[in-house]
CSV table of C-alpha atoms in Angstrom, one decimal:
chain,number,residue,atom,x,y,z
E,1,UNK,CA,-19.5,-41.9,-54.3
E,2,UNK,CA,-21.1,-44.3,-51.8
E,3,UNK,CA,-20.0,-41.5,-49.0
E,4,UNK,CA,-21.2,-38.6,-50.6
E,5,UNK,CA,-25.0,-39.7,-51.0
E,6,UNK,CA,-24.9,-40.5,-47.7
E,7,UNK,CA,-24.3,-36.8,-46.9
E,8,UNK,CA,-26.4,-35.5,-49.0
E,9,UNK,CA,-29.2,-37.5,-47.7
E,10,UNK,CA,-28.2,-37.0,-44.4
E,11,UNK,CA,-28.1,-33.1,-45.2
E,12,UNK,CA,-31.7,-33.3,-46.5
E,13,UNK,CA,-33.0,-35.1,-44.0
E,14,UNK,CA,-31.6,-31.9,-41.7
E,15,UNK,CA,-33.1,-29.2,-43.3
E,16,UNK,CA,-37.0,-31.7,-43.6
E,17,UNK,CA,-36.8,-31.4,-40.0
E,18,UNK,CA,-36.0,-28.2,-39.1
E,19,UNK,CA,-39.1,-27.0,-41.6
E,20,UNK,CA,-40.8,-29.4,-39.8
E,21,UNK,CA,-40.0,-28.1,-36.1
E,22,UNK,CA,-40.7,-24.4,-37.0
E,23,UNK,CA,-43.7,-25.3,-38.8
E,24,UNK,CA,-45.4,-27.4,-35.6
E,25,UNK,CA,-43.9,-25.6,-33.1
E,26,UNK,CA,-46.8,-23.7,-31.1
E,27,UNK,CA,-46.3,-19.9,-29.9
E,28,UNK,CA,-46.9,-19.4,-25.8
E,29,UNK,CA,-48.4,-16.0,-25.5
E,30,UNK,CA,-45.8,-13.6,-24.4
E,31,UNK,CA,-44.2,-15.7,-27.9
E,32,UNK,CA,-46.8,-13.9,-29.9
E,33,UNK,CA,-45.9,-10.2,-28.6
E,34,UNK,CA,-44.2,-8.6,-31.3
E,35,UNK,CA,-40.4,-7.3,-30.2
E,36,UNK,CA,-38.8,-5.0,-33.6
E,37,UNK,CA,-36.3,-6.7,-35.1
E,38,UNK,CA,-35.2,-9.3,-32.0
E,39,UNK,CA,-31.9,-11.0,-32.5
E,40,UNK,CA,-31.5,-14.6,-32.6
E,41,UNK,CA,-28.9,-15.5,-29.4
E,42,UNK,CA,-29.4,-19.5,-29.3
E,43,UNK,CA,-26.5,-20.1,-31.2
E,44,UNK,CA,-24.3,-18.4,-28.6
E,45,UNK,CA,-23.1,-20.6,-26.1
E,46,UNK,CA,-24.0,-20.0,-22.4
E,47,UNK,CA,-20.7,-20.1,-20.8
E,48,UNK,CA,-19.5,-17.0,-23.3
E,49,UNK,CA,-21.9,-14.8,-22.0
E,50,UNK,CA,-19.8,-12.7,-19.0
E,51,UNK,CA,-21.8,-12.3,-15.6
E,52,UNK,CA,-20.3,-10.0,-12.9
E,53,UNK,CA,-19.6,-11.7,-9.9
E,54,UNK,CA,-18.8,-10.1,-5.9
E,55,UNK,CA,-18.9,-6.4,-4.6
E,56,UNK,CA,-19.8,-3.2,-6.7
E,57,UNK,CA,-20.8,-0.3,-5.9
E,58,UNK,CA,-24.3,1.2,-5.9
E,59,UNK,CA,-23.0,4.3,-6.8
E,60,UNK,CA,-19.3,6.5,-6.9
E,61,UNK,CA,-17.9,6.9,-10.5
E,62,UNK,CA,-15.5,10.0,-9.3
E,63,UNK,CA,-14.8,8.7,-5.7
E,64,UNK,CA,-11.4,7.5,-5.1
E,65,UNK,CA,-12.5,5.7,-2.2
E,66,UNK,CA,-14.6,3.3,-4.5
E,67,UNK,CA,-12.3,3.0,-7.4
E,68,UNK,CA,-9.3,2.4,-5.7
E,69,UNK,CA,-10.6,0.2,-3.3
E,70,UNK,CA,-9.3,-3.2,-3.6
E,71,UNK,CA,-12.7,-5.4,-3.6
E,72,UNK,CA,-14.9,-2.9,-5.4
E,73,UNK,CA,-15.5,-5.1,-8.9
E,74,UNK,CA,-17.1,-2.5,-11.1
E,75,UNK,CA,-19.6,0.4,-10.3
E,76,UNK,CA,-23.5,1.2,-10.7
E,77,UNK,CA,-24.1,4.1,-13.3
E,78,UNK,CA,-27.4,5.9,-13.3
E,79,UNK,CA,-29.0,8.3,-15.6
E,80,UNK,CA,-32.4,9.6,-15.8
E,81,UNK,CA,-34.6,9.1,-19.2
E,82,UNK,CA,-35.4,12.2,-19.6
E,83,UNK,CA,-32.1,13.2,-19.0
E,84,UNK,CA,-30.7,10.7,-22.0
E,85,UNK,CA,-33.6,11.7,-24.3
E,86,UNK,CA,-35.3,15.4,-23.4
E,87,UNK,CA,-36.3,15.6,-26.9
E,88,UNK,CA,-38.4,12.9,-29.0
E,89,UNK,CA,-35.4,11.2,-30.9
E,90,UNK,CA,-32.4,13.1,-29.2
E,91,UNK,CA,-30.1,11.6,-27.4
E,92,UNK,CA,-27.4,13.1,-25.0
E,93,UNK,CA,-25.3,10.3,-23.5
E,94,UNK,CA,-22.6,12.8,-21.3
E,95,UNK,CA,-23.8,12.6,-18.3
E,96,UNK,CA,-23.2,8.8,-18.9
E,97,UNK,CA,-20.1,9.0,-20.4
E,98,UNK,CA,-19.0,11.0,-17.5
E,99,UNK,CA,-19.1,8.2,-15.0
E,100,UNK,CA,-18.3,5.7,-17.3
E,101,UNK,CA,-14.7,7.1,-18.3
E,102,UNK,CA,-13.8,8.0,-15.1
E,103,UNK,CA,-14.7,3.7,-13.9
E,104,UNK,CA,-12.7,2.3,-17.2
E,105,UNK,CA,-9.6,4.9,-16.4
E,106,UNK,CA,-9.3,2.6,-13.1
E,107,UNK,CA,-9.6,-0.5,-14.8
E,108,UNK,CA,-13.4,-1.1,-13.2
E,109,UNK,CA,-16.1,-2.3,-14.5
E,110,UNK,CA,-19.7,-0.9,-14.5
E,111,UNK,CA,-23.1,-1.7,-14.8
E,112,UNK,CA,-26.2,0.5,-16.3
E,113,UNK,CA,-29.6,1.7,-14.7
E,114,UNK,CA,-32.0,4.3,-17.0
E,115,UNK,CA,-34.3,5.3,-14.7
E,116,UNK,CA,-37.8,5.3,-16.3
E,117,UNK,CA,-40.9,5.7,-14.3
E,118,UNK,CA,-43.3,8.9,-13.1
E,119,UNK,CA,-39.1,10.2,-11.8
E,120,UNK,CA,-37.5,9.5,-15.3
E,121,UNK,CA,-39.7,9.5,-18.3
E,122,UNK,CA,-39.8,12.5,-20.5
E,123,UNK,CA,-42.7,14.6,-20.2
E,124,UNK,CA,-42.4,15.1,-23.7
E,125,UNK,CA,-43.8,11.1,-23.8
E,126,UNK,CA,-47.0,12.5,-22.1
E,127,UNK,CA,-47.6,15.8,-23.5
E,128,UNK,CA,-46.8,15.0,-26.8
E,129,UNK,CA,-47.7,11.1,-27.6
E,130,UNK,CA,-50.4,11.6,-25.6
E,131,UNK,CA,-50.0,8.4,-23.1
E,132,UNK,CA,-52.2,7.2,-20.6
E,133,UNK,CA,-50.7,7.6,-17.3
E,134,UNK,CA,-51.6,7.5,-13.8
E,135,UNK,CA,-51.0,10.1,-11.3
E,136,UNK,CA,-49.0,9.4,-7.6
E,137,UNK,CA,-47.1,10.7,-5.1
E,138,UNK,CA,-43.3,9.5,-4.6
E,139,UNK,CA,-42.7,9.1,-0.9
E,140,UNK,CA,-45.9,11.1,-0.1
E,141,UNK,CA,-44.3,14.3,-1.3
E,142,UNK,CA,-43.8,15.0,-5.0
E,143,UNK,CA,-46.7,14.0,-7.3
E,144,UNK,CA,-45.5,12.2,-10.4
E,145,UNK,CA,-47.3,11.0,-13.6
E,146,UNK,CA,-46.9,7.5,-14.4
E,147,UNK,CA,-47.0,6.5,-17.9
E,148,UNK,CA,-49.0,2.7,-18.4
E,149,UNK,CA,-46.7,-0.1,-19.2
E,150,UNK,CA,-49.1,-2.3,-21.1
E,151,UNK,CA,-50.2,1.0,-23.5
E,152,UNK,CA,-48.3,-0.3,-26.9
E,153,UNK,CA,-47.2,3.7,-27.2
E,154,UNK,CA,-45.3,3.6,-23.9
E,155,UNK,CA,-43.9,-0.2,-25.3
E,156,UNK,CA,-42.8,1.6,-28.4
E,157,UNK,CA,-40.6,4.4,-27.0
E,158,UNK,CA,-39.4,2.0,-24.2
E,159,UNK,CA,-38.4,-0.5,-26.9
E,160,UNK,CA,-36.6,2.5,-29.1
E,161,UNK,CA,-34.7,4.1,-26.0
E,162,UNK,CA,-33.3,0.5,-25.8
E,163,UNK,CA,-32.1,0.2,-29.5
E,164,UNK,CA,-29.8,3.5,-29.0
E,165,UNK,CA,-29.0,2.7,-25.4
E,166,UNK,CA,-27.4,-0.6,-27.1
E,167,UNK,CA,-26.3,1.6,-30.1
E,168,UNK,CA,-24.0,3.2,-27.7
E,169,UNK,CA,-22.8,0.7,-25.2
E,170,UNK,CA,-23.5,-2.9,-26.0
E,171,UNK,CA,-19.6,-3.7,-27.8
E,172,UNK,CA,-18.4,-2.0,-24.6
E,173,UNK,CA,-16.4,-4.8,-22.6
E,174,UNK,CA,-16.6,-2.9,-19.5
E,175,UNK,CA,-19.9,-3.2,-19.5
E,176,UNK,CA,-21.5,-6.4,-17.4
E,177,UNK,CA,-25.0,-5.9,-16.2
E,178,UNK,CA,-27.7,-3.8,-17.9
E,179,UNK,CA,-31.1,-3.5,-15.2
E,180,UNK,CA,-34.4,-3.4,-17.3
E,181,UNK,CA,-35.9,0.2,-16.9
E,182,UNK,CA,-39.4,-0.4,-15.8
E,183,UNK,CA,-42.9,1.6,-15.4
E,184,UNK,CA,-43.4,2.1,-11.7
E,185,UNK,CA,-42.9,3.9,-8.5
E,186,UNK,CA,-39.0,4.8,-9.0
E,187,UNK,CA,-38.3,3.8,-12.6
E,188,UNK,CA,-35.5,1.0,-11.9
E,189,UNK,CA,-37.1,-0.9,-8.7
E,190,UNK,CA,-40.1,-3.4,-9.4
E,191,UNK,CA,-42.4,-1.5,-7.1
E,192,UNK,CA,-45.7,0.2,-6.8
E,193,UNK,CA,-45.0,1.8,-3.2
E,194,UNK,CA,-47.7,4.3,-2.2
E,195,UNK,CA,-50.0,3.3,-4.7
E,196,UNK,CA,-53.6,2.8,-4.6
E,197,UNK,CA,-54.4,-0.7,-5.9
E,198,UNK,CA,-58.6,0.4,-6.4
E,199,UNK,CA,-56.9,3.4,-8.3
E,200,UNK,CA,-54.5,1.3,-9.9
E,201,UNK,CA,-56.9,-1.0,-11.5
E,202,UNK,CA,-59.2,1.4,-12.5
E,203,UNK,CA,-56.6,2.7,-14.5
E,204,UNK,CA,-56.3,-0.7,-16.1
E,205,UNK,CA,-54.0,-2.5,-14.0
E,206,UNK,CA,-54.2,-6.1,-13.6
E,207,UNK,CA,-51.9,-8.5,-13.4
E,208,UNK,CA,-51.9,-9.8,-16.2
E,209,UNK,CA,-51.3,-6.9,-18.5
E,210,UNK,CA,-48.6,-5.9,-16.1
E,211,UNK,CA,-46.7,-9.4,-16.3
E,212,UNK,CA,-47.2,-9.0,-20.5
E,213,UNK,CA,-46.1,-6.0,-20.8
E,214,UNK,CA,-43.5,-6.7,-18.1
E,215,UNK,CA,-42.0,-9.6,-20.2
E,216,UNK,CA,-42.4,-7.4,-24.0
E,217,UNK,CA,-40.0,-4.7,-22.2
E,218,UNK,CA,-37.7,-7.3,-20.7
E,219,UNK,CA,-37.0,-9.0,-24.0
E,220,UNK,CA,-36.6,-6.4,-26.2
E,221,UNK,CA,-33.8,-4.9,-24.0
E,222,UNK,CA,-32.3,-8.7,-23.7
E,223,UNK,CA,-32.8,-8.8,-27.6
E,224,UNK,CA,-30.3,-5.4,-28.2
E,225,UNK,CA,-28.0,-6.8,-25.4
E,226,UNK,CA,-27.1,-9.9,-27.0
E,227,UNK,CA,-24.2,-11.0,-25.2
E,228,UNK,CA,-24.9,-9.2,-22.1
E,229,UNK,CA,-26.4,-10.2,-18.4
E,230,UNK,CA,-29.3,-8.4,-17.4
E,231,UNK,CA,-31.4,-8.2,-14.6
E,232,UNK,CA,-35.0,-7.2,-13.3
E,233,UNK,CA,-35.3,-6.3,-9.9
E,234,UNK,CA,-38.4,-7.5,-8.5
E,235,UNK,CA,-40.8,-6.4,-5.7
E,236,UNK,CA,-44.6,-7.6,-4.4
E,237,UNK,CA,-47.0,-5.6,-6.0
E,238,UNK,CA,-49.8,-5.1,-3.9
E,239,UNK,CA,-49.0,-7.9,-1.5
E,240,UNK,CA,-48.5,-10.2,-4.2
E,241,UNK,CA,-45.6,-12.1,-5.2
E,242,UNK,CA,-47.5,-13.7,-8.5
E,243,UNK,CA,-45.8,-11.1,-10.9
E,244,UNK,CA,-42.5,-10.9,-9.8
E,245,UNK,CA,-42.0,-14.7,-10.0
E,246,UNK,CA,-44.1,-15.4,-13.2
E,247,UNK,CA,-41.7,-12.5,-14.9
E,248,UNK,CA,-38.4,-14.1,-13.4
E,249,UNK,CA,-38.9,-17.7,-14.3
E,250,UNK,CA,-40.1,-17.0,-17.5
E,251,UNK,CA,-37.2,-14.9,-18.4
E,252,UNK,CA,-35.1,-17.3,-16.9
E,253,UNK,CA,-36.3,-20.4,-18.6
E,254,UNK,CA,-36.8,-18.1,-22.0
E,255,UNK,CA,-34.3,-20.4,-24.3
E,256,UNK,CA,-33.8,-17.6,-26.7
E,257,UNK,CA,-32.7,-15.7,-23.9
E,258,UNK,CA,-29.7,-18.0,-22.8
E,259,UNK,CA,-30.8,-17.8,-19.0
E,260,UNK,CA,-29.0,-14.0,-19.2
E,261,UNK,CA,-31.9,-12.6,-17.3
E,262,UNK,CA,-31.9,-12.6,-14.1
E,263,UNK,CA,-33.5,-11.1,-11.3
E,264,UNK,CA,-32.4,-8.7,-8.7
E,265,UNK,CA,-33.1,-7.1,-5.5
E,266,UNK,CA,-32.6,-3.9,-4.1
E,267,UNK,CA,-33.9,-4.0,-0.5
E,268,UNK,CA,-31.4,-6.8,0.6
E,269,UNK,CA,-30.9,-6.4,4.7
E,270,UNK,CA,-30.5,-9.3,6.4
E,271,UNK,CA,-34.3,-9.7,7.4
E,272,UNK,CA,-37.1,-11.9,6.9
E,273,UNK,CA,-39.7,-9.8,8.1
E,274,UNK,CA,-39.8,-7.5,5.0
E,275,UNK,CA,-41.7,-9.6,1.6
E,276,UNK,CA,-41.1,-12.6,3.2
E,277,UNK,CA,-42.7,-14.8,0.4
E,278,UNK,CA,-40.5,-13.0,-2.2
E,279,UNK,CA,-37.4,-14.0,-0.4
E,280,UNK,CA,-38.5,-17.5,-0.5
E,281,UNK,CA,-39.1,-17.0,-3.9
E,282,UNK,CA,-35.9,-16.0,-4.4
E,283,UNK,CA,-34.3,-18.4,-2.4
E,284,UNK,CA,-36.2,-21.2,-4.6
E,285,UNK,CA,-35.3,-19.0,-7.8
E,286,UNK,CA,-32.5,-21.5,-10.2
E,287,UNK,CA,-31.5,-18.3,-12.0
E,288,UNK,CA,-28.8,-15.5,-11.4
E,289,UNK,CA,-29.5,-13.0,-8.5
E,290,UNK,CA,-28.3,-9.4,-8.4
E,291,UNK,CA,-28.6,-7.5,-5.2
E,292,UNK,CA,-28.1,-3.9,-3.6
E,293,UNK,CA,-28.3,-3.4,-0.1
E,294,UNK,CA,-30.8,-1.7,1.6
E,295,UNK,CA,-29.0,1.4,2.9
E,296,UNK,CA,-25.5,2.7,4.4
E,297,UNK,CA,-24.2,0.2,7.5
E,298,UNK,CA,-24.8,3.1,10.1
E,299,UNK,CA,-28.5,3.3,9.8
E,300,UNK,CA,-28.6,-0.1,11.8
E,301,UNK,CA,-32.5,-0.1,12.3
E,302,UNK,CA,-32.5,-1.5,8.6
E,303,UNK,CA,-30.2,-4.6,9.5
E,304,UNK,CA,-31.4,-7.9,12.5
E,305,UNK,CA,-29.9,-6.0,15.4
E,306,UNK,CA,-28.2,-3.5,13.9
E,307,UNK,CA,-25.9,-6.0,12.0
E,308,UNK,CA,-25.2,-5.6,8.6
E,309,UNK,CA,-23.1,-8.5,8.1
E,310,UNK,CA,-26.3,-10.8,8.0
E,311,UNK,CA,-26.9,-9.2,4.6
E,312,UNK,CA,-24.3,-11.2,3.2
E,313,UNK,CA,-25.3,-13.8,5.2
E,314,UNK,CA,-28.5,-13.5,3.1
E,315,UNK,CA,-26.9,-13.0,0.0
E,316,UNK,CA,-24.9,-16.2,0.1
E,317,UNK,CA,-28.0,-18.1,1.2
E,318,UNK,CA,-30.5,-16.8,-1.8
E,319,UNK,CA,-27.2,-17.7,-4.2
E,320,UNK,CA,-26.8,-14.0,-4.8
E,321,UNK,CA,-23.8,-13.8,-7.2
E,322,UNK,CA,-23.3,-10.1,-6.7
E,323,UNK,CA,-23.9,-7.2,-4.3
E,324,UNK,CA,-24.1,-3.4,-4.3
E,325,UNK,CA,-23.1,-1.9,-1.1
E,326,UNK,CA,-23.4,1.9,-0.7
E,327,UNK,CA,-20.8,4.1,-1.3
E,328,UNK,CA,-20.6,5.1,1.8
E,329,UNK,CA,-19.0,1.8,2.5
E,330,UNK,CA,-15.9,2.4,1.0
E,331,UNK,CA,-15.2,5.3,2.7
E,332,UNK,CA,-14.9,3.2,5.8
E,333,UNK,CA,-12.9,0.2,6.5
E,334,UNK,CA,-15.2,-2.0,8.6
E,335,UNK,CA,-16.2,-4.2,6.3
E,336,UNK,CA,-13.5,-4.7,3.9
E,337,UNK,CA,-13.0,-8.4,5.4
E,338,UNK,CA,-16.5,-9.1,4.5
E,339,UNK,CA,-16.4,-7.8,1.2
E,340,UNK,CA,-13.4,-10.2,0.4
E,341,UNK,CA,-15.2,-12.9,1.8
E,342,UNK,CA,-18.0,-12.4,-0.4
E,343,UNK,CA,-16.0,-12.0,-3.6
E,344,UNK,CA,-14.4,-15.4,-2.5
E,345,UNK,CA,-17.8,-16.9,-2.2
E,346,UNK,CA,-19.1,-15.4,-5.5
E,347,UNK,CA,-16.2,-16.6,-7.5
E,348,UNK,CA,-17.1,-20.5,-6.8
E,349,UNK,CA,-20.5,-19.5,-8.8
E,350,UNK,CA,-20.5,-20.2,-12.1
């Protein structure tokens, strides 16, 4: 008798606190920005979450040359918005599926870029919801229209295209990394290239709004993805490296987020010369990295005199835990001594 009061009590006592927590606890702001219907991942323990680790490829779903290649880990699949969703509400996953098949039939793995941006977003987002957007050119050739990340309608449809992209693919095994669509020059990559930052903010850019809005998009595609690793690449915008590392270290220290978000980089070379701050950043950064290298090994102007092994170099020294080399890569059998060595390294990571 004498042992079950004590429970009880003991039970009563538990539930008078946690009233008490939830009650006192005090909302940061990004807290207070409302995500539809986020799921609850605290209860799921850290080291059951699967994060890729070594050398994938940026690209190659139907090449025999990546997917029978003995270091290639998984494969990047990419697919444009408006491609996925021409129509307000209809999806067409194919040209997914396509790649995907042919990676599992090999036993790979893959991870998943929607490309959203001026280059991916449906026009129908625009000419139909009636978006703000802001008007650029891509590489100083093709003008695009950028819808505003911090306009609530352009949240919205963000946060819906990641409810059916999860629909579809989050109980798939196969898949490891999911990269956080985002509102700028390219659709995947953090950056604002080519842009106008006078232009910019009178649009309404600041940073602020952009880091907000930023974080909102970010966690709603973390909250669908329970159990998967994600990652947001980062770039300076406009010379500064404020957003990039507020948005990373907050989704990193995020508890309801079960440090799952990390941050990744898609201009990895081997230089310092290029963002230089960032990379410190990054090199400072506690949380997971996720890299792509800059571009195929024979354009050597991209790498410190012409060598492309100093990107790994890099890699190991920022703590990357996995790297995208071009497909191109694979094709060739320079560097397959370097790749092993990397998927050595990355497999002392936890």
């Amino acid at each position: 008798m004498k042992i079950q009061t004590t429970l009880f009590l003991l039970l009563i006592s538990f539930i008078a606190f946690s009233c008490s927590s939830k009650d006192t606890e005090t909302p940061t702001p990004t807290d207070v920005i409302d995500i539809e219907n986020p799921i609850d991942t605290t209860e799921i323990p850290i080291e059951a979450i699967f994060k890729p680790k070594g050398v994938f490829s940026s690209s190659g779903s139907h090449s025999s040359h990546v997917l029978n290649h003995d270091e290639v880990r998984g494969v990047l699949v990419r697919a444009l918005w408006k491609d996925i969703e021409p129509t307000e509400g209809n999806f067409d996953f194919s040209s997914l599926d396509q790649q995907i098949n042919a990676i599992k039939a090999q036993g790979k793995q893959y991870s998943l870029a929607l490309i959203a941006g001026g280059i991916g977003t449906p026009d129908w987002l625009i000419t139909e919801k009636n978006v703000p957007y802001f008007n650029y050119m891509f590489r100083g050739t093709t003008p695009y229209k950028l819808p505003l990340i911090w306009d609530s309608i352009v949240l919205e449809y963000l946060g819906k295209l990641a409810d059916r992209l999860a629909d579809k693919y989050d109980s798939d095994s196969s898949l490891v990394l999911v990269y956080i669509p985002q509102m700028t020059a390219n659709g995947i990559e953090g950056h604002l290239n080519g842009f106008d930052k006078e232009d910019f903010e009178n649009a309404g850019y600041t940073e602020t709004k952009w880091i907000n809005a930023s974080l909102q998009n970010a966690k709603k595609f973390a909250s669908v993805f329970p159990q998967k690793a994600l990652a947001f690449e980062v770039h300076e915008l406009f010379s500064s490296t404020n957003p990039a590392s507020t948005i990373i270290h907050e989704l990193w220290n995020d508890t309801s987020l079960n440090q799952r978000v990390g941050a990744a980089m898609w201009w990895i070379s081997g230089k310092t010369t290029y963002q230089s701050e960032l990379i410190q950043v990054l090199e400072n950064f506690e949380g997971d990295i996720y890299c792509q290298v800059i571009q195929r090994s024979d354009k050597t102007s991209s790498f410190p005199n012409g060598d492309y092994s100093k990107v790994f170099e890099q890699a190991k020294q920022i703590k990357a835990r996995y790297i995208e080399p071009w497909e191109y890569e694979f094709t060739i059998n320079d560097w397959n001594t370097t790749f092993q060595q990397f998927n050595l390294y990355a497999d002392t990571l936890q």
